[in-house]
Short mmCIF file of C-alpha atoms in Angstrom, two decimals:
data_model
loop_
_atom_site.label_atom_id
_atom_site.label_comp_id
_atom_site.label_asym_id
_atom_site.label_seq_id
_atom_site.Cartn_x
_atom_site.Cartn_y
_atom_site.Cartn_z
CA MET D 1 21.07 -50.02 -95.97
CA LYS D 2 23.68 -47.25 -96.16
CA SER D 3 21.36 -45.17 -98.35
CA PHE D 4 18.54 -45.60 -95.81
CA VAL D 5 20.74 -44.32 -92.94
CA LEU D 6 21.81 -41.29 -94.96
CA LEU D 7 18.20 -40.58 -95.86
CA LEU D 8 17.16 -40.81 -92.17
CA ILE D 9 19.87 -38.36 -91.08
CA SER D 10 18.84 -35.93 -93.81
CA LEU D 11 15.22 -36.06 -92.70
CA LEU D 12 16.20 -35.37 -89.08
CA VAL D 13 18.26 -32.34 -90.07
CA LEU D 14 15.55 -30.95 -92.32
CA SER D 15 12.87 -31.40 -89.68
CA GLY D 16 14.91 -29.52 -87.05
CA CYS D 17 15.27 -32.49 -84.70
CA THR D 18 18.21 -32.68 -82.30
CA PHE D 19 20.12 -35.67 -81.09
CA PRO D 20 20.09 -36.65 -77.39
CA GLY D 21 22.62 -34.72 -75.30
CA THR D 22 22.69 -31.54 -77.40
CA THR D 23 22.05 -28.14 -75.80
CA ASP D 24 18.83 -26.31 -76.62
CA THR D 25 20.00 -22.74 -77.20
CA GLY D 26 16.81 -21.19 -78.49
CA GLY D 27 18.24 -18.83 -81.08
CA THR D 28 15.12 -16.67 -81.45
CA ALA D 29 14.18 -13.19 -80.31
CA GLY D 30 10.71 -14.30 -79.27
CA ARG D 31 9.40 -13.44 -75.82
CA THR D 32 7.48 -15.64 -73.41
CA ALA D 33 5.19 -14.39 -70.65
CA VAL D 34 6.12 -15.77 -67.23
CA GLU D 35 5.01 -15.60 -63.61
CA VAL D 36 7.63 -14.21 -61.22
CA THR D 37 7.36 -15.96 -57.85
CA ASP D 38 10.22 -14.26 -55.98
CA VAL D 39 12.69 -11.40 -56.39
CA ILE D 40 16.00 -12.57 -54.94
CA ASP D 41 18.09 -9.47 -55.64
CA GLY D 42 18.69 -6.86 -58.33
CA ASP D 43 19.61 -9.32 -61.06
CA THR D 44 18.10 -12.64 -59.98
CA VAL D 45 14.49 -13.80 -59.69
CA LYS D 46 12.46 -16.99 -59.58
CA ILE D 47 9.80 -17.81 -62.16
CA ILE D 48 7.55 -20.66 -63.16
CA TYR D 49 9.19 -22.25 -66.20
CA ASP D 50 8.33 -25.62 -67.70
CA ALA D 51 5.78 -26.05 -64.91
CA LYS D 52 8.36 -25.71 -62.10
CA GLU D 53 9.95 -22.91 -60.10
CA THR D 54 13.29 -21.93 -61.66
CA THR D 55 15.94 -19.38 -60.68
CA VAL D 56 16.80 -16.93 -63.46
CA ARG D 57 19.88 -14.70 -63.76
CA TYR D 58 19.57 -11.54 -65.86
CA LEU D 59 21.85 -11.61 -68.89
CA LEU D 60 24.69 -9.06 -69.28
CA VAL D 61 24.16 -7.12 -66.04
CA ASP D 62 25.37 -7.22 -62.44
CA THR D 63 23.95 -5.46 -59.38
CA PRO D 64 25.36 -5.19 -55.82
CA GLU D 65 24.72 -8.24 -53.65
CA THR D 66 22.28 -8.44 -50.76
CA ASN D 67 23.13 -11.84 -49.24
CA HIS D 68 26.34 -13.13 -50.81
CA PRO D 69 28.19 -15.94 -48.94
CA ARG D 70 31.47 -13.98 -49.18
CA PHE D 71 30.49 -10.33 -49.67
CA GLY D 72 27.33 -10.23 -47.57
CA GLU D 73 25.23 -7.13 -48.20
CA GLN D 74 26.95 -4.64 -50.49
CA PRO D 75 26.15 -0.91 -50.60
CA LEU D 76 23.11 -0.16 -52.81
CA GLY D 77 22.26 -3.87 -52.98
CA PRO D 78 18.92 -3.45 -51.16
CA GLN D 79 18.04 -0.45 -53.34
CA ALA D 80 18.77 -2.41 -56.53
CA THR D 81 16.64 -5.29 -55.25
CA GLU D 82 13.76 -2.98 -54.39
CA ARG D 83 13.88 -1.26 -57.78
CA ASN D 84 13.88 -4.63 -59.53
CA ARG D 85 10.87 -5.67 -57.45
CA GLU D 86 9.04 -2.43 -58.27
CA LEU D 87 9.54 -2.85 -62.01
CA ILE D 88 8.19 -6.40 -61.84
CA GLU D 89 5.27 -5.81 -59.47
CA GLN D 90 4.06 -2.71 -61.30
CA ALA D 91 3.98 -4.50 -64.65
CA LYS D 92 0.83 -6.05 -66.04
CA GLN D 93 2.96 -8.60 -67.90
CA VAL D 94 6.52 -9.86 -67.44
CA GLU D 95 8.24 -11.61 -70.32
CA ILE D 96 11.58 -13.34 -70.85
CA GLU D 97 13.71 -13.67 -73.95
CA PHE D 98 16.60 -16.07 -74.54
CA ASP D 99 19.78 -15.37 -76.48
CA VAL D 100 21.45 -17.75 -78.94
CA GLY D 101 23.93 -19.27 -76.46
CA ASP D 102 23.51 -21.64 -73.53
CA ARG D 103 20.36 -21.15 -71.53
CA PHE D 104 21.88 -22.12 -68.16
CA ASP D 105 24.96 -20.91 -66.29
CA ASP D 106 27.37 -22.94 -64.14
CA TYR D 107 24.99 -22.63 -61.16
CA ASP D 108 22.11 -24.13 -63.16
CA ARG D 109 20.34 -20.78 -63.32
CA LEU D 110 18.34 -19.93 -66.40
CA LEU D 111 19.77 -16.97 -68.36
CA ALA D 112 17.39 -14.47 -69.95
CA TYR D 113 16.46 -10.92 -70.80
CA PHE D 114 13.48 -9.59 -68.83
CA TYR D 115 10.73 -7.21 -69.90
CA ALA D 116 8.10 -5.40 -67.84
CA ASP D 117 5.21 -4.35 -70.09
CA GLY D 118 7.55 -4.49 -73.07
CA GLU D 119 10.35 -2.41 -71.48
CA SER D 120 13.74 -4.00 -70.77
CA ILE D 121 14.24 -4.36 -67.03
CA GLN D 122 18.00 -4.73 -67.48
CA GLU D 123 18.18 -1.49 -69.45
CA GLN D 124 16.16 0.41 -66.85
CA LEU D 125 18.39 -0.80 -64.01
CA LEU D 126 21.45 0.31 -65.99
CA GLU D 127 20.00 3.73 -66.84
CA GLU D 128 19.12 4.38 -63.19
CA GLY D 129 22.55 3.41 -61.88
CA PHE D 130 21.58 0.20 -60.13
CA ALA D 131 23.58 -2.13 -62.39
CA ARG D 132 26.72 -2.41 -64.48
CA VAL D 133 27.28 -4.27 -67.74
CA ALA D 134 29.04 -7.55 -66.90
CA TYR D 135 29.34 -11.28 -67.55
CA ILE D 136 29.64 -10.90 -71.31
CA PHE D 137 29.96 -14.42 -72.72
CA PRO D 138 29.48 -14.71 -76.50
CA PRO D 139 27.27 -15.55 -78.22
CA ASN D 140 24.86 -14.26 -75.52
CA THR D 141 25.51 -10.63 -76.46
CA ARG D 142 22.41 -9.56 -78.37
CA TYR D 143 21.85 -6.30 -76.46
CA VAL D 144 25.32 -5.54 -75.14
CA ASP D 145 25.66 -2.32 -77.20
CA GLU D 146 22.29 -0.99 -76.04
CA PHE D 147 23.13 -1.90 -72.45
CA ARG D 148 26.50 -0.13 -72.63
CA ASP D 149 24.76 3.01 -73.90
CA ALA D 150 22.35 2.85 -70.95
CA GLU D 151 25.24 2.33 -68.54
CA ALA D 152 27.07 5.33 -70.03
CA GLU D 153 24.07 7.57 -69.28
CA ALA D 154 24.20 6.64 -65.60
CA LYS D 155 27.98 7.08 -65.51
CA ASP D 156 27.75 10.55 -67.04
CA ALA D 157 25.05 11.51 -64.56
CA GLU D 158 27.09 10.00 -61.68
CA ILE D 159 24.07 8.32 -60.15
CA GLY D 160 23.67 5.12 -58.15
CA ILE D 161 26.73 2.90 -58.25
CA TRP D 162 28.56 5.58 -60.28
CA GLU D 163 28.14 8.26 -57.62
CA PHE D 164 31.04 6.83 -55.63
CA GLU D 165 34.50 6.73 -57.18
CA ASP D 166 35.90 3.24 -57.77
CA TYR D 167 32.89 1.52 -56.20
CA SER D 168 31.90 -0.20 -59.45
CA THR D 169 34.85 -2.02 -61.03
CA ASP D 170 35.45 -4.58 -63.77
CA ARG D 171 35.70 -7.22 -61.01
CA GLY D 172 32.54 -6.26 -59.15
CA PHE D 173 31.74 -3.82 -56.35
CA ASN D 174 34.28 -2.47 -53.87
CA ALA D 175 32.54 -1.77 -50.56
CA ASN D 176 35.70 -0.22 -49.11
CA ALA D 177 35.75 2.42 -51.86
CA TYR D 178 32.11 3.24 -51.17
CA GLU D 179 32.63 3.62 -47.43
CA GLN D 180 35.79 5.70 -47.88
CA THR D 181 34.03 8.00 -50.33
CA GLU D 182 31.18 8.42 -47.87
CA VAL D 183 33.59 9.57 -45.16
CA ASP D 184 35.89 11.69 -47.34
CA GLY D 185 33.03 13.36 -49.15
CA THR D 186 31.11 14.35 -46.04
CA ASP D 187 30.23 18.04 -45.79
CA THR D 188 30.85 19.56 -42.37
CA ALA D 189 27.37 21.10 -42.58
CA ASP D 190 25.66 17.72 -42.19
CA ASP D 191 25.56 15.28 -39.29
CA CYS D 192 29.02 13.77 -39.90
CA ARG D 193 31.05 16.42 -38.10
CA ILE D 194 33.44 14.38 -35.93
CA LYS D 195 37.03 15.15 -36.93
CA GLY D 196 39.60 12.37 -37.10
CA ASN D 197 43.19 13.60 -36.80
CA ILE D 198 46.57 11.83 -36.72
CA ASN D 199 49.12 13.77 -34.67
CA ARG D 200 52.91 13.92 -35.09
CA SER D 201 53.34 10.87 -32.87
CA GLY D 202 51.05 8.85 -35.09
CA ASN D 203 48.20 8.77 -32.57
CA LYS D 204 44.71 8.65 -34.05
CA ILE D 205 42.43 11.05 -32.18
CA TYR D 206 38.88 12.15 -32.89
CA HIS D 207 37.50 15.55 -31.86
CA MET D 208 33.84 16.18 -31.10
CA PRO D 209 32.10 19.45 -32.09
CA GLY D 210 32.34 21.89 -29.17
CA SER D 211 35.53 20.38 -27.74
CA PRO D 212 38.41 22.83 -26.99
CA SER D 213 40.59 21.52 -29.84
CA TYR D 214 37.81 21.07 -32.42
CA GLU D 215 38.07 24.35 -34.35
CA GLY D 216 41.85 24.21 -34.63
CA THR D 217 41.96 20.61 -35.88
CA ASN D 218 42.50 19.82 -39.55
CA PRO D 219 40.89 16.39 -40.06
CA GLU D 220 42.28 13.52 -42.09
CA GLN D 221 38.85 11.87 -41.88
CA TRP D 222 35.27 12.76 -40.97
CA PHE D 223 33.03 10.49 -38.90
CA CYS D 224 29.30 10.43 -38.28
CA THR D 225 29.40 8.65 -34.91
CA GLU D 226 31.93 8.05 -32.16
CA GLN D 227 31.58 4.31 -32.71
CA GLN D 228 32.54 4.76 -36.34
CA ALA D 229 35.65 6.68 -35.25
CA ARG D 230 36.60 4.02 -32.68
CA ASP D 231 36.09 1.27 -35.25
CA ALA D 232 38.61 3.07 -37.46
CA GLY D 233 41.18 3.03 -34.63
CA PHE D 234 40.72 6.57 -33.30
CA ARG D 235 40.40 7.51 -29.60
CA SER D 236 38.63 10.48 -28.07
CA SER D 237 40.61 13.69 -27.52
CA GLY D 238 39.41 13.60 -23.92
CA GLN D 239 41.22 10.34 -23.18
#
C-alpha cells in the first residue's frame, strides 16, 4: 500500500498536476490574445478572461490616478488614461503575458504585461512619460530592467510626469509639487501674469497687470486667475 501511494505521488508530479489550493503562477513567457472591454485608467483595464470580465492591473508600472477614493484626479491622470486607450484601440490585436509569480494582487485584480500589436504598452507609457516603474514584487520582475531603461529616457527628456520637479516620487505622485511648479515656473509672457506679493507686515496681496503698483512689485508667486490667488490666501491690492 505504501509503495502504491508513493507511485501515485510520483505520477502526479511527473504529469504536472497540482494539488487543490495551490496557486497557478503560469511561469511561461507565452502571450494570449484578449478582448479589452474597458480602459479604467493609465494602468488598469478590463478584459474577457476565462469567459468573464476581469479587471487587470499592469505589472511593474504606475500612472497618475483619475478617480482614486483618496487622491481623486491627479495631474496627467486623464492624459495617461487617454494614451493607454489610444494604444489599445489602435491595435489590431491586444495580448497579455503573465510572469512567474502570483497572478492576482490583494484587490483580486489580474496582473499581466500588455502588448498592442506585439509592442509593450507598459514600455511605451514609460518612454512617453506617462508612467513610472513601481510595485516591484519578486518574482514578477521579468522586464524590470527594460522598463527602467524606458523610464530613464523619459526622465532625461523631462517629459510627462518628469517635467515637474518632485511630482513623481517613490511613494506615488505629489499633486502639490505639480501645482507649485506650475505657478513658480510661469513665464510672465503668458496668461499667468498676476503677481502675488507678501509685504513686510505679512499681508498677502495680489497685483493685477495695469495696476499702479504692478510694475514695482517683485512677486513671490504668479497666478493665472484672481480666484487662484484668493484660494492661496491673497487679497487684491485694491482692497
